[in-house]
Short mmCIF file of C-alpha atoms and ligand atoms in Angstrom, two decimals:
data_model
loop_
_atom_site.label_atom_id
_atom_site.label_comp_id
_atom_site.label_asym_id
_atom_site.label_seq_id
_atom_site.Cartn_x
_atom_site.Cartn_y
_atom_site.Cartn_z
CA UNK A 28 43.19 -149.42 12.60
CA UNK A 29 46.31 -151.69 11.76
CA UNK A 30 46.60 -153.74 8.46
CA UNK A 31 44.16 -156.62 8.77
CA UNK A 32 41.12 -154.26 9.52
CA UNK A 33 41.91 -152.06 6.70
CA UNK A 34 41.95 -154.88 4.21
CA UNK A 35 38.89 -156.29 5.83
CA UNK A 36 37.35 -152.67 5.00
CA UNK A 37 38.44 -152.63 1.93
CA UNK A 38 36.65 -156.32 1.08
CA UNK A 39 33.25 -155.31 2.44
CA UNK A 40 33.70 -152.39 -0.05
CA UNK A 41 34.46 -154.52 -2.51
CA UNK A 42 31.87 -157.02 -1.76
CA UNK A 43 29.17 -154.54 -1.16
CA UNK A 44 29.91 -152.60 -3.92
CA UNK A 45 30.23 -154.85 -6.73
CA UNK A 46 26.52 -156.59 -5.56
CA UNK A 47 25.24 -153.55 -5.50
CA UNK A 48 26.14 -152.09 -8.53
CA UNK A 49 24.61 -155.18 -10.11
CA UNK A 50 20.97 -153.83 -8.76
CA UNK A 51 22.09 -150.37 -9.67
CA UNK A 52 19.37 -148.99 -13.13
CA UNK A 53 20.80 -146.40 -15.12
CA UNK A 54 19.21 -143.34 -12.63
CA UNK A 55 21.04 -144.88 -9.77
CA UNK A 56 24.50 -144.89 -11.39
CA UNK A 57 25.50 -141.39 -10.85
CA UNK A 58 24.89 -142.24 -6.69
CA UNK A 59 26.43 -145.23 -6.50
CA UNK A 60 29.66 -143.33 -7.91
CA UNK A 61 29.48 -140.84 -5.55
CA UNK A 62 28.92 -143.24 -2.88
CA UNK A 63 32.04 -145.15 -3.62
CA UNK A 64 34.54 -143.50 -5.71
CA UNK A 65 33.79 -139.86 -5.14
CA UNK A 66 35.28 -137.38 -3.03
CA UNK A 67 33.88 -138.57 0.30
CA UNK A 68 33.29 -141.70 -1.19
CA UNK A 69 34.00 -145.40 0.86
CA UNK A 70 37.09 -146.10 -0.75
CA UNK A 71 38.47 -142.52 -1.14
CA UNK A 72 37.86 -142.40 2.52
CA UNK A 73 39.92 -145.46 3.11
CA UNK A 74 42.45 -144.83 1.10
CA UNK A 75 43.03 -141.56 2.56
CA UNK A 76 43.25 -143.51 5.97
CA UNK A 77 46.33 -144.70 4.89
CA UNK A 78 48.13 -141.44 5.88
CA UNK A 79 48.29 -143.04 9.31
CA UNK A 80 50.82 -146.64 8.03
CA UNK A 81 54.22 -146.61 7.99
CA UNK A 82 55.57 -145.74 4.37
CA UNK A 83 56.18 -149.88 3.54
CA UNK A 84 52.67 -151.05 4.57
CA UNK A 85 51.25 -147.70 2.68
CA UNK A 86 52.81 -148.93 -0.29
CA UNK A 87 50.81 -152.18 -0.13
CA UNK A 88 47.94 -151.55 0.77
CA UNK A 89 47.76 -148.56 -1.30
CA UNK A 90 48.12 -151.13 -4.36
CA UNK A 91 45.53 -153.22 -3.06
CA UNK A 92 43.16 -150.32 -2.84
CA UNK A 93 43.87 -148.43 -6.22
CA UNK A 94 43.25 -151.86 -8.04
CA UNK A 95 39.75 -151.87 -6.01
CA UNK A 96 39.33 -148.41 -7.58
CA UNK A 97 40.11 -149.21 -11.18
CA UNK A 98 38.01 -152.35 -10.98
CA UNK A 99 35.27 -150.73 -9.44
CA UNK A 100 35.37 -148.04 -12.68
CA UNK A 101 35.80 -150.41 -15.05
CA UNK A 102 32.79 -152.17 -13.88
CA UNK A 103 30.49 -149.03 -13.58
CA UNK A 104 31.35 -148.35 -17.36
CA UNK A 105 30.23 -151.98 -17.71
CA UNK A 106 27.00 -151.44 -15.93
CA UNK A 107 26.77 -148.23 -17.97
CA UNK A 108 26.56 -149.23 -20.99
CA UNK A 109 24.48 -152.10 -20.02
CA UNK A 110 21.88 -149.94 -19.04
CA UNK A 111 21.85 -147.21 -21.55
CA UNK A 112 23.30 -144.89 -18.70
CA UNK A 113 26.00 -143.80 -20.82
CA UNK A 114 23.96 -142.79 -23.73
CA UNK A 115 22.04 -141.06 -20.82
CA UNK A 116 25.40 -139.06 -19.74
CA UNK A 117 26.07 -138.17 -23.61
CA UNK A 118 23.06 -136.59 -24.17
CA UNK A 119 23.43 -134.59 -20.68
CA UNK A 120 26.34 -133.10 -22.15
CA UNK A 121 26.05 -133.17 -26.09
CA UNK A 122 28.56 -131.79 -28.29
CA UNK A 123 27.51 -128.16 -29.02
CA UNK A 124 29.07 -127.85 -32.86
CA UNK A 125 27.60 -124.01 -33.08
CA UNK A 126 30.13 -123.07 -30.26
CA UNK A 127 32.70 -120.95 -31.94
CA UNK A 128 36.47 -122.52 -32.21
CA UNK A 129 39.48 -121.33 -30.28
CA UNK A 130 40.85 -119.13 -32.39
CA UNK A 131 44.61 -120.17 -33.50
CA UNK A 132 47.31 -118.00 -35.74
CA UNK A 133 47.32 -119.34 -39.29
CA UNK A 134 50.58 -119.34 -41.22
CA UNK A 135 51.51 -117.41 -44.29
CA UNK A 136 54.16 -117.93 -46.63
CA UNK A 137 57.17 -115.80 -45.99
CA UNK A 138 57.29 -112.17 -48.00
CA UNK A 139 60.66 -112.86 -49.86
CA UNK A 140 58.54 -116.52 -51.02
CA UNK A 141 55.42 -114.01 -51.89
CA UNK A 142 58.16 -111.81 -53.77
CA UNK A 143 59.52 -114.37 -55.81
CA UNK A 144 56.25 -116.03 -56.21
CA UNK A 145 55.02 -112.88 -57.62
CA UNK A 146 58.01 -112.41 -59.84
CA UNK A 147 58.23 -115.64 -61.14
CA UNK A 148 54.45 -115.32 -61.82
CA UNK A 149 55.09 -112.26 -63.91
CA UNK A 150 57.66 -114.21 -66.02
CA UNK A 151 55.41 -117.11 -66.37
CA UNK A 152 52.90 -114.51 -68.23
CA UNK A 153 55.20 -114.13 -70.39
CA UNK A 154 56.09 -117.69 -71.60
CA UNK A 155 59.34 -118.03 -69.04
CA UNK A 156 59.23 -121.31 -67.12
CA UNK A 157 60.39 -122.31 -63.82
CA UNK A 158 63.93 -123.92 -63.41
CA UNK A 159 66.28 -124.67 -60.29
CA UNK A 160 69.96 -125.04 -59.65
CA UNK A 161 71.81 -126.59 -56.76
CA UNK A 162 73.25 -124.14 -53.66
CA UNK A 163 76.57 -125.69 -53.74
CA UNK A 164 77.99 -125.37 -57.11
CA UNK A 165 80.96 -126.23 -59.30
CA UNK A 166 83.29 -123.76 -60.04
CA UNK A 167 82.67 -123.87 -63.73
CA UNK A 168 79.03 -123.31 -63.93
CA UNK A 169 79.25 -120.37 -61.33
CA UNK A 170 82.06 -118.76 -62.94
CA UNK A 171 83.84 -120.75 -65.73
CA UNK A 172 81.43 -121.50 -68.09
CA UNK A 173 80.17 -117.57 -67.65
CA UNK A 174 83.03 -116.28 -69.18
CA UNK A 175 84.76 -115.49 -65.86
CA UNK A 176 88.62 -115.29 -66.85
CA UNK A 177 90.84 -117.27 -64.38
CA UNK A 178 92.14 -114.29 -62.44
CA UNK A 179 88.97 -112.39 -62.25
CA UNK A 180 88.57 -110.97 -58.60
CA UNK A 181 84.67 -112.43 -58.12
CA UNK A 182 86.60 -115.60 -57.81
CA UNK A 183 88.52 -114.50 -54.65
CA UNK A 184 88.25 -116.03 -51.53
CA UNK A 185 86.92 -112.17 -50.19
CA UNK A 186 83.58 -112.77 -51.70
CA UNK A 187 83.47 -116.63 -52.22
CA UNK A 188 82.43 -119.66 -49.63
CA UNK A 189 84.58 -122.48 -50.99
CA UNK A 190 83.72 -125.70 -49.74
CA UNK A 191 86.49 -127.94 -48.95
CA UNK A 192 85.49 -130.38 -51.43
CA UNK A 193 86.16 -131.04 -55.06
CA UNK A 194 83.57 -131.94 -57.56
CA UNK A 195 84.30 -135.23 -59.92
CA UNK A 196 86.69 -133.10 -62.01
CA UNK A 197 88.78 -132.13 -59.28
CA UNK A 198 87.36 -128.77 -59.39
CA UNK A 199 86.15 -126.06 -56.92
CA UNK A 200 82.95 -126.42 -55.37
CA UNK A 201 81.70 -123.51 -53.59
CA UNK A 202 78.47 -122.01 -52.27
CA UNK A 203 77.08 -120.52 -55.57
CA UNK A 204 77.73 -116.57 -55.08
CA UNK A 205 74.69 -115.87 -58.02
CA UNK A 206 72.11 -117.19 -59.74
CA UNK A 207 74.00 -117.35 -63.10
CA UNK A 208 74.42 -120.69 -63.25
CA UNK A 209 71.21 -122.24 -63.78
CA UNK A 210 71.43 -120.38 -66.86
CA UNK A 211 74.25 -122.68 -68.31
CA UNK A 212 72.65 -125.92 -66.47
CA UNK A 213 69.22 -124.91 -68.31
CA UNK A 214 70.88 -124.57 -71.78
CA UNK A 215 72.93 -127.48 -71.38
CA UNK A 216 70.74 -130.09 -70.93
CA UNK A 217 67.94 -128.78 -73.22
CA UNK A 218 67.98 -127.14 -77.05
CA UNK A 219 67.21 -124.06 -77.87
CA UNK A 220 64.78 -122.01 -77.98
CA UNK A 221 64.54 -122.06 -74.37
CA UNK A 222 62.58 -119.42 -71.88
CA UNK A 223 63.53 -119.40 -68.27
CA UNK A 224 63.51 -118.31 -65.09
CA UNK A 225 64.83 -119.10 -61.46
CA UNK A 226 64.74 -117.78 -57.93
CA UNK A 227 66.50 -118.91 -55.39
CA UNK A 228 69.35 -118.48 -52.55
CA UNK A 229 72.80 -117.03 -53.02
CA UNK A 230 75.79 -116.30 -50.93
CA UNK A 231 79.01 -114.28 -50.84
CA UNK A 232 81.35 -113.03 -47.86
CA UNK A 233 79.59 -109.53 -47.18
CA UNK A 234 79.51 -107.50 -43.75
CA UNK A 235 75.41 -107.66 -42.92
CA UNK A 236 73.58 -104.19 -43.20
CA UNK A 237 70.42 -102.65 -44.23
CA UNK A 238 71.25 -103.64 -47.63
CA UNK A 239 73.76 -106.50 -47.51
CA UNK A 240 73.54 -109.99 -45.99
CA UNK A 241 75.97 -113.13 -46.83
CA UNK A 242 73.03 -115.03 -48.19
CA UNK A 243 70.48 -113.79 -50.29
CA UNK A 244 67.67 -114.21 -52.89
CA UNK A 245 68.37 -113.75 -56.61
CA UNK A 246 65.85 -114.19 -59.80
CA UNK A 247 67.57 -114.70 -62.79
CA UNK A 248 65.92 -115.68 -66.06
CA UNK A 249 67.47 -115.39 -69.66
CA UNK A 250 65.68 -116.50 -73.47
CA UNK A 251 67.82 -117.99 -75.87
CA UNK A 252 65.89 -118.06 -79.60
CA UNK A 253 67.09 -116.95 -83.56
CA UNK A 254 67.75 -112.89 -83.17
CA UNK A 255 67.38 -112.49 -79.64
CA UNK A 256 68.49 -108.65 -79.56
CA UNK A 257 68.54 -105.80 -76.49
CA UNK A 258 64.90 -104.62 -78.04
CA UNK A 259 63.74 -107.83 -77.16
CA UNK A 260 65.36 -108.05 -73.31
CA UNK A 261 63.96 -104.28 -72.95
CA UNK A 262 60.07 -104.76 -74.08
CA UNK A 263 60.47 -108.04 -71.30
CA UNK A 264 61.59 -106.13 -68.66
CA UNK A 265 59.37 -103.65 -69.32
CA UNK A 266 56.26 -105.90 -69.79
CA UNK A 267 57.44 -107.15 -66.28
CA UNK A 268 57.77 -104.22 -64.34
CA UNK A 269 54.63 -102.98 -65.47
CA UNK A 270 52.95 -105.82 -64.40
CA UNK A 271 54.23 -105.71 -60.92
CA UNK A 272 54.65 -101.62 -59.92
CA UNK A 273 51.76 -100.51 -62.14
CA UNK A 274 51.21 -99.51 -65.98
CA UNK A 275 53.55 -95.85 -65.28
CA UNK A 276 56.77 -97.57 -64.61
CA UNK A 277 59.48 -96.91 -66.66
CA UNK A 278 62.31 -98.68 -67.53
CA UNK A 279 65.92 -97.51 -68.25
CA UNK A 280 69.01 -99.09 -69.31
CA UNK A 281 72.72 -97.65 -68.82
CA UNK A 282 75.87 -99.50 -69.71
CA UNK A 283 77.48 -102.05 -67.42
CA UNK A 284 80.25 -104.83 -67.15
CA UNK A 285 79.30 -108.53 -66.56
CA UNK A 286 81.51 -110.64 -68.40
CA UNK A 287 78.82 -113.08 -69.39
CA UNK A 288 76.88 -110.40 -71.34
CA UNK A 289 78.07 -108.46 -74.22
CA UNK A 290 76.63 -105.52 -74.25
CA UNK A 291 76.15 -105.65 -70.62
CA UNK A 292 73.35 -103.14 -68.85
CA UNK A 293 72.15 -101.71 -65.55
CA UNK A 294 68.18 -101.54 -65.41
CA UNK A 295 66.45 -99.22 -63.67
CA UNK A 296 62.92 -98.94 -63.00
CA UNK A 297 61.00 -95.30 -62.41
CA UNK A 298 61.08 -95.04 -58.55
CA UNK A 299 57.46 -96.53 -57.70
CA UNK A 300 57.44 -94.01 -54.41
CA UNK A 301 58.04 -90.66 -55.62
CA UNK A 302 57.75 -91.53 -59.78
CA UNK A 303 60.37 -89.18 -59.96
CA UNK A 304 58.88 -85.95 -58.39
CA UNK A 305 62.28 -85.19 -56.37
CA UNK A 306 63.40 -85.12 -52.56
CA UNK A 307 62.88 -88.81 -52.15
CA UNK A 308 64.81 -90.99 -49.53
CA UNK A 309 64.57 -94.01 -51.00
CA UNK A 310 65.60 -92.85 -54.86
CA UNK A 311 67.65 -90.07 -53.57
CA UNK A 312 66.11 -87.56 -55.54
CA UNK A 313 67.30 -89.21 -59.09
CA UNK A 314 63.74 -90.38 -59.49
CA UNK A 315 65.20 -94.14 -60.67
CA UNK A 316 66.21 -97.28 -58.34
CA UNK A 317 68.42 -99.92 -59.74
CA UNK A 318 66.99 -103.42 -59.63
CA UNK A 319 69.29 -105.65 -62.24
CA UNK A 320 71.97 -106.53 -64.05
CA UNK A 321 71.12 -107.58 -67.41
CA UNK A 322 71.92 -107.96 -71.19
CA UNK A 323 72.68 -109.99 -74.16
CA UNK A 324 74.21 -113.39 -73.64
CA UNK A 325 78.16 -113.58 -74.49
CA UNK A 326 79.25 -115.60 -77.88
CA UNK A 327 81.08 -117.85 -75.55
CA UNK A 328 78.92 -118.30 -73.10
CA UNK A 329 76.14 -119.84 -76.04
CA UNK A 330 79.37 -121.53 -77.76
CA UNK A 331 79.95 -123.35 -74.13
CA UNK A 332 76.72 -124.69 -73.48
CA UNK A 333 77.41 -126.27 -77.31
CA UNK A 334 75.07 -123.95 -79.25
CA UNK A 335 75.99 -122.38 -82.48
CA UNK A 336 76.28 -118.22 -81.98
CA UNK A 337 76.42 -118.08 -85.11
CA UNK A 338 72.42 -119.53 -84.90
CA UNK A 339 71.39 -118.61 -81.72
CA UNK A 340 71.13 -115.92 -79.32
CA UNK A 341 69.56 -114.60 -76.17
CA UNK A 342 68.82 -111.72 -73.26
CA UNK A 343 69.81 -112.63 -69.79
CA UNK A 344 68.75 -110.54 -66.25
CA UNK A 345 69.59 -111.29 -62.48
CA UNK A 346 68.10 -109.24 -59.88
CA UNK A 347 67.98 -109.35 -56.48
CA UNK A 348 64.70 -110.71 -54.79
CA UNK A 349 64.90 -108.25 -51.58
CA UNK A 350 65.55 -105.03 -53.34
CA UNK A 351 62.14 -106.37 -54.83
CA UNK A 352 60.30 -106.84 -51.42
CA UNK A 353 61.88 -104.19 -49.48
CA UNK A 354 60.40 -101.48 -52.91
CA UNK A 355 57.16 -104.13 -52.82
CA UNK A 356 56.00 -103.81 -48.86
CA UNK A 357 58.23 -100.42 -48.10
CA UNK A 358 60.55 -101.80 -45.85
CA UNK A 359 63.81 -99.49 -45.37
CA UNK A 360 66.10 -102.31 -44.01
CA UNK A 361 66.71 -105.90 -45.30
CA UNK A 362 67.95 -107.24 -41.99
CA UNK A 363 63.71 -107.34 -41.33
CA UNK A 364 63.30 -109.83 -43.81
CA UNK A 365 65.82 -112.30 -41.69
CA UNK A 366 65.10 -112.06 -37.91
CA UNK A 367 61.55 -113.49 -38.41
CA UNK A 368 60.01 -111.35 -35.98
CA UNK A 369 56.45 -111.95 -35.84
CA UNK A 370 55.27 -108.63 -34.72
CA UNK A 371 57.04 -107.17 -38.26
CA UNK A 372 56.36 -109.88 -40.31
CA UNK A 373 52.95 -109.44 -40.00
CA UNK A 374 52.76 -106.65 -40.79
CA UNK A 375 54.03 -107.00 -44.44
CA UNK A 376 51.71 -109.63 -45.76
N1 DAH B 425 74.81 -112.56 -61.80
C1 DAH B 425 74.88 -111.13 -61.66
C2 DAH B 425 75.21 -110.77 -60.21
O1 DAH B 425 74.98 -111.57 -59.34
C3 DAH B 425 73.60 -110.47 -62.06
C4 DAH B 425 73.37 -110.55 -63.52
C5 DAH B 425 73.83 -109.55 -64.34
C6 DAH B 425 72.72 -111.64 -64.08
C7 DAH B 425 73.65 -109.59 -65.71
C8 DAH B 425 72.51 -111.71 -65.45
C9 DAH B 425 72.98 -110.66 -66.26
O2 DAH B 425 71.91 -112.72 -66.03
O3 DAH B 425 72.78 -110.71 -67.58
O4 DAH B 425 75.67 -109.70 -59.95
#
């Protein structure tokens, strides 16, 4: 076969197919495809013919004969729906909606965001509300206006990310190595009494392992009223644990430095594994874990944010959101909560 009789092929097809087609009724449809377009069909037949043309003619003819084919489809949908054939086909193959769904994983919040959610739920219960502070901070909120003295060694470049920027003051801006902070933005721009609390990321210079990573989660939350005392910070922290580890925890309090706080504490909670019955790993026996830092807010730290000390006072805490998840979901090493392996993480919801 050369050119000419394959495009004299291909107009009887075209002629003999589009006159019949228009005689075609809806039950003859499904034929008529198969007679032209289908797998042995006229025109599949020729086209395949054209295995036997050199590559340029191919490439004509080849058009000529794939336009045939979308014409020829086109016009069977047209004839289709003309004569209710289509509805025909629908119904042939309806739309089963009792078939069950592919089933597909479902997401779930992370468990340091269930943590902190849960945490900052507690606090809510309580009267706290929600605030939030920016991750790259000025020196003075994250260590200034907390009472930091110039020289003190949290400020050193061993444990700080400075950014090489300066804020509009010319000062240090650095990734914010605590909490802290929100606590002065929150009392600054509102008056007192104020209830608060805030969770969110933090970062220092630290070596990764099971229990250190150079960014991290933090909750802080502090209350600044008239006669804010320790007795007040200690029934909230105990109201709080309770809430989250069960009505036996305990808390317990021992002396500790921050300069922002004066007197300054360590909390403790009773260790929700063992409650204090001895040889336990994650305790070490002592029957007590240490969650936060806490205590009662530094006369210059109120006198900063522009309140009178002499009028006000307050109770500030900053824990750590992973020693809360790892105690939470019994996980031994906080390098789990990072990787984002599936296969742990769901484990732990
Ligand atoms: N900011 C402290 C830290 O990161 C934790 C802390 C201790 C926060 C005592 C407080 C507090 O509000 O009163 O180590």
């Amino acid at each position: 076969m050369n050119q000419d009789d394959w495009k004299a092929r291909l107009a009887l097809i075209r002629d003999g197919s589009l006159s019949a087609l228009g005689k075609t009724d809806a039950a003859g449809l499904a034929e008529f495809e198969t007679h032209y377009l289908g797998r042995k069909g006229e025109l599949t037949l020729l086209l395949r013919d054209l295995k036997d043309f050199p590559v340029e003619e191919r490439k004509i003819l080849g058009a000529l004969g794939n336009a045939l084919k979308t014409e020829l489809s086109a016009a069977l949908d047209v004839r289709k729906a003309e004569t209710g054939a289509g509805a025909a086909d629908l119904k042939k193959s309806r739309l089963d909606l009792t078939l069950a769904g592919y089933p597909f994983p479902q997401g779930s919040l992370h468990p340091l965001t269930v943590t902190a959610n849960k945490m900052c739920d507690g606090f809510q219960k309580l009267g706290f509300s929600i605030a939030d502070g920016p991750l790259i901070e000025e020196d003075y909120f994250n260590f200034e206006a907390l009472n930091f003295a110039p020289d003190h060694p949290a400020r050193d470049m061993q444990d700080t990310f400075y950014v090489d920027l300066k804020d509009a003051k010319g000062g240090d801006l650095l990734l914010r190595t605590h909490t802290s902070p929100v606590q002065i933005r929150a009392m600054k721009s509102q008056e007192p009494p104020l209830r608060v609390v805030s969770a969110g990321r933090v970062f220092r210079s630290e070596a990764v392992d099971a229990s250190h990573s150079f960014v991290f989660h933090q909750l802080e939350g502090f209350y600044v009223d008239r006669n804010v005392t320790m007795a007040d910070l200690k029934w909230t922290l105990e109201a709080f644990m309770k809430d989250l580890f069960g009505s036996q925890a305990k808390v317990s309090f021992s002396p500790s430095f921050f300069p922002f706080v004066e007197p300054g504490a360590q909390v403790a909670v009773s260790c929700v594994f063992c409650k204090g019955s001895g040889a336990c790993p994650v305790c070490k026996g002592t029957g007590w874990l240490e969650l936060l830092g806490a205590g009662v807010i530094h006369p210059n730290v109120i006198k900063g944010c522009g309140y009178d000390p002499e009028k006000w006072s307050g109770f500030a805490f900053g824990a750590g959101i992973e020693r809360f998840a790892m105690l939470l979901y019994g996980i031994r090493d906080m390098r789990m909560l990072y990787e984002n392996d599936l296969r742990i993480l769901k484990q732990i919801q």
